[in-house]
Short mmCIF file of C-alpha atoms in Angstrom, two decimals:
data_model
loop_
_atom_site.label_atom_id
_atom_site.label_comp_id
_atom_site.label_asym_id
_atom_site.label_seq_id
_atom_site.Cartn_x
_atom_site.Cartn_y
_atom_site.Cartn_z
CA UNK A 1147 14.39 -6.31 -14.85
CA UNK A 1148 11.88 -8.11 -16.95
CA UNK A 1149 7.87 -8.05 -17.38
CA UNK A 1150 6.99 -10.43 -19.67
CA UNK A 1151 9.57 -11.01 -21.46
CA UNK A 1152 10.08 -6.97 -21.75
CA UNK A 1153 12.87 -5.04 -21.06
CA UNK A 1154 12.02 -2.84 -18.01
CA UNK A 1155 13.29 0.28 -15.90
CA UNK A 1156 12.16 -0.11 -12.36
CA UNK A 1157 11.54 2.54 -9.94
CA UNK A 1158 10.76 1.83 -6.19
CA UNK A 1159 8.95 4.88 -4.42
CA UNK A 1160 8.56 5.06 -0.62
CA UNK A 1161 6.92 7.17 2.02
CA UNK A 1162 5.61 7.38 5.36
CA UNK A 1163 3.91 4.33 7.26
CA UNK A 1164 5.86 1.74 5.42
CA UNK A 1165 4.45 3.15 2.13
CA UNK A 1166 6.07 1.16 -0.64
CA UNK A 1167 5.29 0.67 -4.36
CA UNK A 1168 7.05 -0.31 -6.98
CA UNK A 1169 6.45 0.65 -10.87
CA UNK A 1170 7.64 -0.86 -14.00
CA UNK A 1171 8.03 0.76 -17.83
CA UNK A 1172 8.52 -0.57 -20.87
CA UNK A 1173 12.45 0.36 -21.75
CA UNK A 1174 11.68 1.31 -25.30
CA UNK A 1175 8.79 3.44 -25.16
CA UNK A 1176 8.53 4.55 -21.53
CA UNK A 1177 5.17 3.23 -20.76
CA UNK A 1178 4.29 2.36 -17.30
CA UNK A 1179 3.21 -1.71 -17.30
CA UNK A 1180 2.93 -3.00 -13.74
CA UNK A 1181 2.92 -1.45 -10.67
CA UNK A 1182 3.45 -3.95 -7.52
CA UNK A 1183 3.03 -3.59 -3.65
CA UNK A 1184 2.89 -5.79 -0.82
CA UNK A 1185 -0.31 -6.13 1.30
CA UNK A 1186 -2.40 -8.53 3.92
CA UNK A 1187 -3.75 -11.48 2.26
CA UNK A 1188 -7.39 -11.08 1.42
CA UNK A 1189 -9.86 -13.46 3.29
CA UNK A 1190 -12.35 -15.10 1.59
CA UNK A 1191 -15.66 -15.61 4.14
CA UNK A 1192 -18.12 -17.67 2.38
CA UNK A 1193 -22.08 -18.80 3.86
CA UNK A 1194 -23.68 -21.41 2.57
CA UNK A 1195 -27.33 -22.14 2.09
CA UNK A 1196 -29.08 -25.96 3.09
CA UNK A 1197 -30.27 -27.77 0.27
CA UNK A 1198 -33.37 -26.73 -1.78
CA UNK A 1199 -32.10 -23.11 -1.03
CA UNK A 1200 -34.35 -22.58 1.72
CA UNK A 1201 -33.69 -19.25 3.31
CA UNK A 1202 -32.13 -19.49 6.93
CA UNK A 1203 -33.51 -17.62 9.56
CA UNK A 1204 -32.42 -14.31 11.58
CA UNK A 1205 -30.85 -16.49 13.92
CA UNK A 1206 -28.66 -18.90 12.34
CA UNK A 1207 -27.39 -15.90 10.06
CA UNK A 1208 -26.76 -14.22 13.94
CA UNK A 1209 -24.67 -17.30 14.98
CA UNK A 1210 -22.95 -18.05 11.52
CA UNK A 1211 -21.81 -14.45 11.89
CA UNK A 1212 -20.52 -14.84 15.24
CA UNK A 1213 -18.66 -17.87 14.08
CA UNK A 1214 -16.62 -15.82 12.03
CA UNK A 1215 -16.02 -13.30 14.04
CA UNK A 1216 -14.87 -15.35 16.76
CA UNK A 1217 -12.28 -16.83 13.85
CA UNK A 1218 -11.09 -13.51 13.01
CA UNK A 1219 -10.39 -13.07 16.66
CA UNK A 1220 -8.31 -15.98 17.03
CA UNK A 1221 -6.41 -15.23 13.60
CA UNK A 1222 -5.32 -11.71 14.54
CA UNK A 1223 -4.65 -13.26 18.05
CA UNK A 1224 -2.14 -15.60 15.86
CA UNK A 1225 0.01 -12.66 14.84
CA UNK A 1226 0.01 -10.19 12.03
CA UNK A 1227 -1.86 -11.13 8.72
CA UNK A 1228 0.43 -13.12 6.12
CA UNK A 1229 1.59 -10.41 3.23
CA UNK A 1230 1.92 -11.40 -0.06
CA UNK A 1231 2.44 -9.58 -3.41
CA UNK A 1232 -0.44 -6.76 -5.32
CA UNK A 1233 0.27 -6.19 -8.86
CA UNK A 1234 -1.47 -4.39 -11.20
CA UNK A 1235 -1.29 -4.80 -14.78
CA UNK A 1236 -1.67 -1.78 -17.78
CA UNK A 1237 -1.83 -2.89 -21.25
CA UNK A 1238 -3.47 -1.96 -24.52
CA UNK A 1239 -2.20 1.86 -24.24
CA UNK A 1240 -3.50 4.10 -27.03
CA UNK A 1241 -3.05 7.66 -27.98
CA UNK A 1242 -5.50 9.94 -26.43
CA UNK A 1243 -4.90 13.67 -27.16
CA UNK A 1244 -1.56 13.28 -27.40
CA UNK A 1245 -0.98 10.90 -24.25
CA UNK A 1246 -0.49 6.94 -24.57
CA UNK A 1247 -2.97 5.95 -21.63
CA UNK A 1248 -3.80 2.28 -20.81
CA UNK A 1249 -7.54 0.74 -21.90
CA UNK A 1250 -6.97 -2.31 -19.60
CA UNK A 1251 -6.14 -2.74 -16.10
CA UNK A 1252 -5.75 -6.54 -14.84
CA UNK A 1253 -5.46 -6.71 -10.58
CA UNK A 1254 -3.51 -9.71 -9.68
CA UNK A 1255 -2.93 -11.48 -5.96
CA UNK A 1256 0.26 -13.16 -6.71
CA UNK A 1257 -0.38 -14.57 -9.46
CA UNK A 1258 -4.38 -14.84 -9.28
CA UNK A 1259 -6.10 -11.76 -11.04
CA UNK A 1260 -8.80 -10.60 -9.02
CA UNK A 1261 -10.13 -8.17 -11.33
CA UNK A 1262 -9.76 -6.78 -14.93
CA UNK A 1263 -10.91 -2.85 -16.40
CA UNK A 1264 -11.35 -2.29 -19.36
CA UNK A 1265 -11.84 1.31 -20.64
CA UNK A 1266 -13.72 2.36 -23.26
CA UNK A 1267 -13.17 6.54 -23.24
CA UNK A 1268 -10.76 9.07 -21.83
CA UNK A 1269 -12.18 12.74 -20.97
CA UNK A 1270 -9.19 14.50 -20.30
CA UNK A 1271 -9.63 18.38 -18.89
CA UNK A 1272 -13.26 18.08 -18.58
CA UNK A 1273 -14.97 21.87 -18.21
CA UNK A 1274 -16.20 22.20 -14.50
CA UNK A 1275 -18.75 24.32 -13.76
CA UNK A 1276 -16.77 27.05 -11.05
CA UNK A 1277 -19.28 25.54 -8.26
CA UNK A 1278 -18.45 22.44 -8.77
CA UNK A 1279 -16.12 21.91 -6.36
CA UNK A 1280 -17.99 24.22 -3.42
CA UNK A 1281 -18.79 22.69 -0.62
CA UNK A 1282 -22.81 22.41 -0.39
#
């Protein structure tokens, strides 16, 4: 396959409860680029304010959340949630003790990114402290 123009080697990886993900490196060098997997559609709920920005009492917030509750009811009543296509994006990989790790991570929803990382620093095999990791 192809990421970008990119030569790729796919590799799909399954599991229990549907699991499925599928990743994507770079043919030359081996680096892992995208990653995809299929999920519900996000919903977007949005409230709105009256003009002037006046705040809106305990009450209509109480009935504009029942509203959408009562929505939600009737879409799951509608069926199963639409699925559509997760991808996420690493780029800019650099050489950190010895390992090529990605500084940038772009989420995408279809094609729409959602969110983008960047990283700034890598601590790899941090000292722990032996308590650390006692329960408290």
């Amino acid at each position: 396959s192809d990421v970008d123009g990119e030569q790729v080697d796919v590799i799909d990886v399954t599991g229990a409860d549907n699991f499925a993900v599928r990743l994507f490196f770079d043919k030359k060098n081996h680096l892992p680029l995208l990653l995809s997997y299929r999920g519900p559609k996000p919903r977007i709920m949005t409230m709105s304010r009256s003009a002037g920005g006046a705040a809106r009492s305990a009450e209509d917030i109480r009935k504009a959340r029942e509203e959408e509750e009562k929505k939600l009811g009737s879409e799951r009543s509608a069926g199963p949630p639409e699925e559509v296509e997760f991808y996420i994006r690493l780029s800019d990989h650099k050489k950190v003790d010895g390992l090529m790790l990605p500084f940038k991570l772009t989420f995408l929803t279809e094609s729409e990114v959602s969110e983008e990382f960047e990283i700034s620093k890598y601590q790899l095999n941090p000292q722990f402290k032996a308590d650390r990791f006692e329960k408290h």
